[in-house]
Amino acid sequence: MTEFLLLLISTAVVNNVILVKFLGLCPFLGVSKKIDAAIGMGLATTFVLTLASVATWMLDHWLLVPLDLGYLRIVGFIVVIAAAVQFVEMAIKKSSPQLYQVLGIYLPLITTNCAVLGVALLNVQNGADFLHATLYGFGSATGFTLVLILFAGIRERLALAAVPKAFAGAPISLITAGLLSLAFMGFSGLNLT
Amino acid sequence: MLTSPFVRKPASVQSVMLTVLLALLPGVAAYVWHFGAGILVQMLIATLAGLATEWAVLRLRGKPTSLFLSDLSAVVTAWLIALAFPPLVPWWITALASFLAIGIVKHLYGGLGQNPFNPAMAAYCLMIVSYPALMSQWPAAGQLDFATQWHLIVGGARDLDAITGATPLDALRTALREAASPSSPNHALTASALMDGPAFGLAGGRGWEWVALGYLAGGLLLLRRGIITWHIPGAYLGALAAIALLMWGLRPDHFASPLFHLVSGASMLGAFFILTDPVSGATTPRGKLFFAAGAALMTLMIRDFGAYPDGVAFATLIMNLCVPLIDMKTQPAVFGHKQD
C-alpha cells in the first residue's frame, strides 16, 4: 500500500510529466488561460492517459510481444490512444456541450499529446507490470492536471498585472513556466523511502 | 499629533518597508556578533545591486525613478537575499541574485505589488540550483576574522573545505542517515545525542539560534505594529513544530527535534519576513493559515527527505504557486451575504 502511495507521489510531483520531463507542453500553454478550462482539460487528459496506459499495456503484452511485432509499437499505441480520445470526445460532447466548446481543438489534440504516448512508451521501457503501468499512467495524469490548474491560476492573475508590453502574453507565460519548473526542482532528489 | 482614535495615520509603502528593515536589525546584530561583519558587506553589495537594477528597469519602463526607489522595497528584497544566502559567497553571486530578483521576478511581472513569486526566494532557488557548491558553504560561529571574510567575498581563492562546512541542518541530516546503517558506530543514536558536536549549540546550530531569536524579536515588533498579522507566522511555526514533533516522537533516531527545526535554517526569517510578503502570499485570513501550514509541510519534506540544505525557499515558491487557488477558495463572504 505504502509502495503504491509513494509511486503516485513520485510520478505526480517528483517526476512531474510537464515540469521535469517536459512532456505535454502544448496543452500546458494552450489551455491554461482559465481555471475552468484547465480543470476540464486535466480531467479529460487524466481519463485518456489512464485508459491509454492500460490499453497499450494489454496491446503490448498480449499482441506485440508474443507475435514479435515490436516495430509496430508506436503506430499501434497511437491508434489505441486515438480511439480513447474519440471515446472521451463523444462522451464530453453529449454530457457537457459547454466544456466541449471551451476545450475546442485541444480535445482532439490530446491524441497528439506527447505525454500520453510518452507515458505509454516509458511503461514499456521500464518493464512495468499491469498494476504499476496503470498507477504510473494515473499518477502522471494527476501531476499533469495539478500543474495545469496551478499554472492557470497564476495566468488568470497575470492577465490583470501591468506586465511590460514586450513581455505581455506568451513571453511572461513562458517565464512563469520556468519559475514553476524551478519551484518543482525543490522536490528533486526527494527520497521518501 | 493624533488625538482622536478614529484618525489613523496613513501607512505608506515607504514607512512599512522602513519598519521591516528596522525589524531585521536585531537578527543582523546577532549575525554580526556571532559570524563577523562579512554579512554587512553582503548586505551592502545586495543593496547597491538591487537599487541599480531597480533604477535601470524603471528608466527602461519609463516610470518615475525617485518615487519607486525611495519606497525601499528593493532594499528589503536585497537584505533578505543577503541574509538568506551563505555569508561568504563571492560578491557576484549576491549581485547577480539581486539583479534576477528585481529585474526578472519583480519587474517583468509589472513591479511592486504584482509579482506572483517572492523575488528573494526565487533568486535563492535559482542560485542554489545553478551554483550548488558555492551556495552550501556556511561558516561556523566566530571562525573567520573580517580580513579573511573580505578576501573570500571579493573573490579570493577558496580553499574552503578546511574552514567551512554544511549547515547544522545538513550536518544533522547526514549524521542521522549515516547512523541509520547498522554498521555505523553511531547506530540508533537519537538526534539529540548526535547534536553533541562543536557545530551545535543549545538548541540548533551554534550562533544560528541567537540569529533566529533576533528575527523572532523583529517579527514580534512587526506584529505589534500591525504590519503583519499573526496568521502566517503562527500557522507556519505551529505547523512546523507540530509535524516535526510527530515525526520526532515516532522516530527520534531518524528525525530532528521540533525545537531544532524552529531555530535552524531560515525558519524564523521565513515565518516573519518572507512568507508574510503581502504581494506573493495569500491574502484572506483563512487562506493565510492554509498557505503557511502548507509551506511548513513542504519545508520539512525538503529538509528531511530532499537534497537541498534548507527547504524554506522552495516551500515559499511552491506555496506562491498555490496562492491564486487558495485565495479563490477561501474568499470570505461579503458582509450581508450568506456564507455558502
PDB file of C-alpha atoms in Angstrom, chain A:
ATOM      1  CA  MET A   1       0.000   0.000   0.000  1.00  0.00           C
ATOM      2  CA  THR A   2       2.758   2.439   1.028  1.00  0.00           C
ATOM      3  CA  GLU A   3       4.678   1.478  -2.077  1.00  0.00           C
ATOM      4  CA  PHE A   4       1.765   2.465  -4.321  1.00  0.00           C
ATOM      5  CA  LEU A   5       1.233   5.730  -2.491  1.00  0.00           C
ATOM      6  CA  LEU A   6       4.920   6.594  -2.885  1.00  0.00           C
ATOM      7  CA  LEU A   7       4.768   5.650  -6.567  1.00  0.00           C
ATOM      8  CA  LEU A   8       1.819   8.018  -7.031  1.00  0.00           C
ATOM      9  CA  ILE A   9       3.590  10.904  -5.246  1.00  0.00           C
ATOM     10  CA  SER A  10       6.795  10.238  -7.124  1.00  0.00           C
ATOM     11  CA  THR A  11       5.167  10.232 -10.572  1.00  0.00           C
ATOM     12  CA  ALA A  12       2.811  13.120  -9.829  1.00  0.00           C
ATOM     13  CA  VAL A  13       5.199  15.505  -8.079  1.00  0.00           C
ATOM     14  CA  VAL A  14       8.852  14.466  -8.046  1.00  0.00           C
ATOM     15  CA  ASN A  15       8.972  13.339 -11.693  1.00  0.00           C
ATOM     16  CA  ASN A  16       6.191  15.569 -12.935  1.00  0.00           C
ATOM     17  CA  VAL A  17       5.487  14.984 -16.657  1.00  0.00           C
ATOM     18  CA  ILE A  18       5.322  18.678 -17.545  1.00  0.00           C
ATOM     19  CA  LEU A  19       7.873  20.352 -15.289  1.00  0.00           C
ATOM     20  CA  VAL A  20      10.505  17.640 -15.004  1.00  0.00           C
ATOM     21  CA  LYS A  21      10.074  15.514 -18.147  1.00  0.00           C
ATOM     22  CA  PHE A  22       8.866  18.400 -20.356  1.00  0.00           C
ATOM     23  CA  LEU A  23       6.124  16.327 -21.973  1.00  0.00           C
ATOM     24  CA  GLY A  24       2.705  17.709 -22.879  1.00  0.00           C
ATOM     25  CA  LEU A  25       3.758  21.334 -23.145  1.00  0.00           C
ATOM     26  CA  CYS A  26       1.191  22.219 -25.855  1.00  0.00           C
ATOM     27  CA  PRO A  27      -1.922  21.853 -23.680  1.00  0.00           C
ATOM     28  CA  PHE A  28       0.083  23.271 -20.750  1.00  0.00           C
ATOM     29  CA  LEU A  29       0.458  26.554 -22.627  1.00  0.00           C
ATOM     30  CA  GLY A  30      -2.671  26.266 -24.766  1.00  0.00           C
ATOM     31  CA  VAL A  31      -5.436  25.515 -22.248  1.00  0.00           C
ATOM     32  CA  SER A  32      -4.154  27.333 -19.165  1.00  0.00           C
ATOM     33  CA  LYS A  33      -5.747  30.753 -19.570  1.00  0.00           C
ATOM     34  CA  LYS A  34      -8.823  29.904 -17.479  1.00  0.00           C
ATOM     35  CA  ILE A  35      -9.037  27.662 -14.430  1.00  0.00           C
ATOM     36  CA  ASP A  36     -12.342  26.093 -15.563  1.00  0.00           C
ATOM     37  CA  ALA A  37     -10.928  25.059 -18.916  1.00  0.00           C
ATOM     38  CA  ALA A  38      -7.778  23.784 -17.230  1.00  0.00           C
ATOM     39  CA  ILE A  39      -9.818  21.583 -14.870  1.00  0.00           C
ATOM     40  CA  GLY A  40     -11.812  20.176 -17.797  1.00  0.00           C
ATOM     41  CA  MET A  41      -8.700  19.548 -19.832  1.00  0.00           C
ATOM     42  CA  GLY A  42      -6.957  17.986 -16.861  1.00  0.00           C
ATOM     43  CA  LEU A  43      -9.819  15.579 -16.186  1.00  0.00           C
ATOM     44  CA  ALA A  44     -10.142  14.619 -19.861  1.00  0.00           C
ATOM     45  CA  THR A  45      -6.381  14.005 -20.106  1.00  0.00           C
ATOM     46  CA  THR A  46      -6.413  12.042 -16.845  1.00  0.00           C
ATOM     47  CA  PHE A  47      -9.086   9.760 -18.204  1.00  0.00           C
ATOM     48  CA  VAL A  48      -7.348   9.297 -21.569  1.00  0.00           C
ATOM     49  CA  LEU A  49      -3.903   8.820 -20.029  1.00  0.00           C
ATOM     50  CA  THR A  50      -5.011   6.191 -17.528  1.00  0.00           C
ATOM     51  CA  LEU A  51      -7.125   4.359 -20.109  1.00  0.00           C
ATOM     52  CA  ALA A  52      -4.316   4.549 -22.682  1.00  0.00           C
ATOM     53  CA  SER A  53      -1.762   3.191 -20.175  1.00  0.00           C
ATOM     54  CA  VAL A  54      -3.993   0.189 -19.523  1.00  0.00           C
ATOM     55  CA  ALA A  55      -4.894  -0.387 -23.181  1.00  0.00           C
ATOM     56  CA  THR A  56      -1.353  -0.002 -24.510  1.00  0.00           C
ATOM     57  CA  TRP A  57      -0.042  -2.353 -21.820  1.00  0.00           C
ATOM     58  CA  MET A  58      -2.534  -5.006 -22.906  1.00  0.00           C
ATOM     59  CA  LEU A  59      -1.750  -4.411 -26.570  1.00  0.00           C
ATOM     60  CA  ASP A  60       1.978  -4.663 -25.921  1.00  0.00           C
ATOM     61  CA  HIS A  61       1.916  -7.746 -23.707  1.00  0.00           C
ATOM     62  CA  TRP A  62      -0.801  -9.776 -25.397  1.00  0.00           C
ATOM     63  CA  LEU A  63      -0.205  -8.926 -29.062  1.00  0.00           C
ATOM     64  CA  LEU A  64       3.019  -7.130 -29.927  1.00  0.00           C
ATOM     65  CA  VAL A  65       5.459  -9.065 -27.751  1.00  0.00           C
ATOM     66  CA  PRO A  66       4.097 -12.624 -28.378  1.00  0.00           C
ATOM     67  CA  LEU A  67       3.936 -12.041 -32.138  1.00  0.00           C
ATOM     68  CA  ASP A  68       7.305 -10.246 -32.128  1.00  0.00           C
ATOM     69  CA  LEU A  69       5.778  -7.101 -33.655  1.00  0.00           C
ATOM     70  CA  GLY A  70       7.809  -4.574 -31.627  1.00  0.00           C
ATOM     71  CA  TYR A  71       8.347  -2.378 -34.686  1.00  0.00           C
ATOM     72  CA  LEU A  72       4.597  -1.650 -34.761  1.00  0.00           C
ATOM     73  CA  ARG A  73       4.635  -0.333 -31.209  1.00  0.00           C
ATOM     74  CA  ILE A  74       4.423   3.419 -31.877  1.00  0.00           C
ATOM     75  CA  VAL A  75       1.817   3.077 -34.637  1.00  0.00           C
ATOM     76  CA  GLY A  76      -0.226   0.639 -32.583  1.00  0.00           C
ATOM     77  CA  PHE A  77      -0.104   2.853 -29.483  1.00  0.00           C
ATOM     78  CA  ILE A  78      -1.212   5.909 -31.442  1.00  0.00           C
ATOM     79  CA  VAL A  79      -4.227   4.042 -32.832  1.00  0.00           C
ATOM     80  CA  VAL A  80      -5.230   2.944 -29.339  1.00  0.00           C
ATOM     81  CA  ILE A  81      -4.783   6.461 -27.935  1.00  0.00           C
ATOM     82  CA  ALA A  82      -6.772   7.980 -30.813  1.00  0.00           C
ATOM     83  CA  ALA A  83      -9.617   5.575 -30.126  1.00  0.00           C
ATOM     84  CA  ALA A  84      -9.603   6.506 -26.410  1.00  0.00           C
ATOM     85  CA  VAL A  85      -9.673  10.203 -27.302  1.00  0.00           C
ATOM     86  CA  GLN A  86     -12.583   9.711 -29.714  1.00  0.00           C
ATOM     87  CA  PHE A  87     -14.461   7.998 -26.931  1.00  0.00           C
ATOM     88  CA  VAL A  88     -13.820  10.850 -24.497  1.00  0.00           C
ATOM     89  CA  GLU A  89     -14.762  13.414 -27.125  1.00  0.00           C
ATOM     90  CA  MET A  90     -18.129  11.785 -27.756  1.00  0.00           C
ATOM     91  CA  ALA A  91     -18.772  11.500 -24.043  1.00  0.00           C
ATOM     92  CA  ILE A  92     -17.968  15.171 -23.365  1.00  0.00           C
ATOM     93  CA  LYS A  93     -19.965  16.376 -26.378  1.00  0.00           C
ATOM     94  CA  LYS A  94     -23.040  14.597 -25.053  1.00  0.00           C
ATOM     95  CA  SER A  95     -22.585  15.320 -21.355  1.00  0.00           C
ATOM     96  CA  SER A  96     -21.222  18.869 -21.350  1.00  0.00           C
ATOM     97  CA  PRO A  97     -21.502  20.801 -24.635  1.00  0.00           C
ATOM     98  CA  GLN A  98     -20.201  23.895 -22.843  1.00  0.00           C
ATOM     99  CA  LEU A  99     -16.920  22.243 -21.847  1.00  0.00           C
ATOM    100  CA  TYR A 100     -16.746  20.824 -25.373  1.00  0.00           C
ATOM    101  CA  GLN A 101     -16.887  24.401 -26.701  1.00  0.00           C
ATOM    102  CA  VAL A 102     -14.249  25.631 -24.247  1.00  0.00           C
ATOM    103  CA  LEU A 103     -11.773  22.851 -24.971  1.00  0.00           C
ATOM    104  CA  GLY A 104     -12.267  23.224 -28.730  1.00  0.00           C
ATOM    105  CA  ILE A 105      -9.409  21.974 -30.834  1.00  0.00           C
ATOM    106  CA  TYR A 106      -7.378  20.938 -27.796  1.00  0.00           C
ATOM    107  CA  LEU A 107      -9.669  17.990 -27.108  1.00  0.00           C
ATOM    108  CA  PRO A 108      -8.887  16.008 -30.301  1.00  0.00           C
ATOM    109  CA  LEU A 109      -5.307  17.186 -29.900  1.00  0.00           C
ATOM    110  CA  ILE A 110      -4.981  15.000 -26.772  1.00  0.00           C
ATOM    111  CA  THR A 111      -4.259  12.336 -29.402  1.00  0.00           C
ATOM    112  CA  THR A 112      -1.003  14.068 -30.195  1.00  0.00           C
ATOM    113  CA  ASN A 113      -0.285  14.987 -26.564  1.00  0.00           C
ATOM    114  CA  CYS A 114       3.228  13.654 -26.217  1.00  0.00           C
ATOM    115  CA  ALA A 115       2.627  12.982 -22.510  1.00  0.00           C
ATOM    116  CA  VAL A 116       0.097  10.249 -23.372  1.00  0.00           C
ATOM    117  CA  LEU A 117       2.335   8.441 -25.865  1.00  0.00           C
ATOM    118  CA  GLY A 118       5.386   9.199 -23.720  1.00  0.00           C
ATOM    119  CA  VAL A 119       3.949   7.578 -20.594  1.00  0.00           C
ATOM    120  CA  ALA A 120       2.834   4.513 -22.597  1.00  0.00           C
ATOM    121  CA  LEU A 121       6.314   4.111 -24.087  1.00  0.00           C
ATOM    122  CA  LEU A 122       8.013   4.703 -20.713  1.00  0.00           C
ATOM    123  CA  ASN A 123       5.889   1.893 -19.283  1.00  0.00           C
ATOM    124  CA  VAL A 124       7.301  -0.453 -21.917  1.00  0.00           C
ATOM    125  CA  GLN A 125      10.819   0.834 -21.307  1.00  0.00           C
ATOM    126  CA  ASN A 126      10.561   0.358 -17.537  1.00  0.00           C
ATOM    127  CA  GLY A 127       9.107  -3.130 -17.952  1.00  0.00           C
ATOM    128  CA  ALA A 128       6.188  -2.211 -15.678  1.00  0.00           C
ATOM    129  CA  ASP A 129       3.626  -4.856 -14.762  1.00  0.00           C
ATOM    130  CA  PHE A 130      -0.098  -4.212 -15.222  1.00  0.00           C
ATOM    131  CA  LEU A 131      -0.745  -2.567 -11.849  1.00  0.00           C
ATOM    132  CA  HIS A 132       2.362  -0.396 -11.995  1.00  0.00           C
ATOM    133  CA  ALA A 133       1.585   0.693 -15.565  1.00  0.00           C
ATOM    134  CA  THR A 134      -1.913   1.756 -14.529  1.00  0.00           C
ATOM    135  CA  LEU A 135      -0.672   3.628 -11.458  1.00  0.00           C
ATOM    136  CA  TYR A 136       2.120   5.241 -13.429  1.00  0.00           C
ATOM    137  CA  GLY A 137      -0.404   6.485 -16.001  1.00  0.00           C
ATOM    138  CA  PHE A 138      -2.778   7.745 -13.330  1.00  0.00           C
ATOM    139  CA  GLY A 139      -0.006   9.386 -11.285  1.00  0.00           C
ATOM    140  CA  SER A 140       1.440  11.158 -14.316  1.00  0.00           C
ATOM    141  CA  ALA A 141      -2.017  12.377 -15.288  1.00  0.00           C
ATOM    142  CA  THR A 142      -2.648  13.658 -11.756  1.00  0.00           C
ATOM    143  CA  GLY A 143       0.611  15.584 -11.860  1.00  0.00           C
ATOM    144  CA  PHE A 144      -0.317  16.961 -15.276  1.00  0.00           C
ATOM    145  CA  THR A 145      -3.718  18.134 -14.011  1.00  0.00           C
ATOM    146  CA  LEU A 146      -2.265  19.633 -10.831  1.00  0.00           C
ATOM    147  CA  VAL A 147       0.349  21.701 -12.653  1.00  0.00           C
ATOM    148  CA  LEU A 148      -2.108  22.748 -15.366  1.00  0.00           C
ATOM    149  CA  ILE A 149      -4.567  24.083 -12.762  1.00  0.00           C
ATOM    150  CA  LEU A 150      -1.868  25.862 -10.706  1.00  0.00           C
ATOM    151  CA  PHE A 151      -0.486  27.475 -13.864  1.00  0.00           C
ATOM    152  CA  ALA A 152      -3.975  28.562 -14.933  1.00  0.00           C
ATOM    153  CA  GLY A 153      -4.457  30.203 -11.519  1.00  0.00           C
ATOM    154  CA  ILE A 154      -1.280  32.233 -11.947  1.00  0.00           C
ATOM    155  CA  ARG A 155      -2.145  33.150 -15.537  1.00  0.00           C
ATOM    156  CA  GLU A 156      -5.585  34.398 -14.547  1.00  0.00           C
ATOM    157  CA  ARG A 157      -3.780  36.731 -12.158  1.00  0.00           C
ATOM    158  CA  LEU A 158      -1.205  37.724 -14.768  1.00  0.00           C
ATOM    159  CA  ALA A 159      -3.995  38.883 -17.064  1.00  0.00           C
ATOM    160  CA  LEU A 160      -4.558  41.728 -14.568  1.00  0.00           C
ATOM    161  CA  ALA A 161      -0.895  42.616 -13.934  1.00  0.00           C
ATOM    162  CA  ALA A 162       0.819  45.569 -15.613  1.00  0.00           C
ATOM    163  CA  VAL A 163       3.363  43.408 -17.428  1.00  0.00           C
ATOM    164  CA  PRO A 164       5.745  45.440 -19.629  1.00  0.00           C
ATOM    165  CA  LYS A 165       4.451  45.448 -23.193  1.00  0.00           C
ATOM    166  CA  ALA A 166       7.370  43.489 -24.653  1.00  0.00           C
ATOM    167  CA  PHE A 167       6.731  40.653 -22.194  1.00  0.00           C
ATOM    168  CA  ALA A 168       2.931  40.572 -22.164  1.00  0.00           C
ATOM    169  CA  GLY A 169       1.236  37.381 -23.291  1.00  0.00           C
ATOM    170  CA  ALA A 170       3.343  34.410 -24.312  1.00  0.00           C
ATOM    171  CA  PRO A 171       6.771  35.611 -23.045  1.00  0.00           C
ATOM    172  CA  ILE A 172       5.687  36.142 -19.443  1.00  0.00           C
ATOM    173  CA  SER A 173       3.807  32.827 -19.512  1.00  0.00           C
ATOM    174  CA  LEU A 174       6.987  31.035 -20.555  1.00  0.00           C
ATOM    175  CA  ILE A 175       8.994  32.812 -17.842  1.00  0.00           C
ATOM    176  CA  THR A 176       6.328  31.790 -15.317  1.00  0.00           C
ATOM    177  CA  ALA A 177       6.523  28.208 -16.579  1.00  0.00           C
ATOM    178  CA  GLY A 178      10.280  28.365 -15.982  1.00  0.00           C
ATOM    179  CA  LEU A 179       9.801  29.593 -12.411  1.00  0.00           C
ATOM    180  CA  LEU A 180       7.224  26.820 -11.887  1.00  0.00           C
ATOM    181  CA  SER A 181       9.770  24.300 -13.002  1.00  0.00           C
ATOM    182  CA  LEU A 182      12.311  25.908 -10.663  1.00  0.00           C
ATOM    183  CA  ALA A 183       9.916  25.528  -7.728  1.00  0.00           C
ATOM    184  CA  PHE A 184       9.406  21.848  -8.532  1.00  0.00           C
ATOM    185  CA  MET A 185      13.178  21.342  -8.584  1.00  0.00           C
ATOM    186  CA  GLY A 186      12.875  21.565  -4.801  1.00  0.00           C
ATOM    187  CA  PHE A 187      11.454  18.031  -4.953  1.00  0.00           C
ATOM    188  CA  SER A 188      14.396  16.668  -6.914  1.00  0.00           C
ATOM    189  CA  GLY A 189      16.349  14.045  -5.046  1.00  0.00           C
ATOM    190  CA  LEU A 190      13.427  13.561  -2.674  1.00  0.00           C
ATOM    191  CA  ASN A 191      13.983  10.218  -1.003  1.00  0.00           C
ATOM    192  CA  LEU A 192      10.780   9.150   0.703  1.00  0.00           C
ATOM    193  CA  THR A 193      11.587   5.543   1.441  1.00  0.00           C
TER     194      THR A 193
END
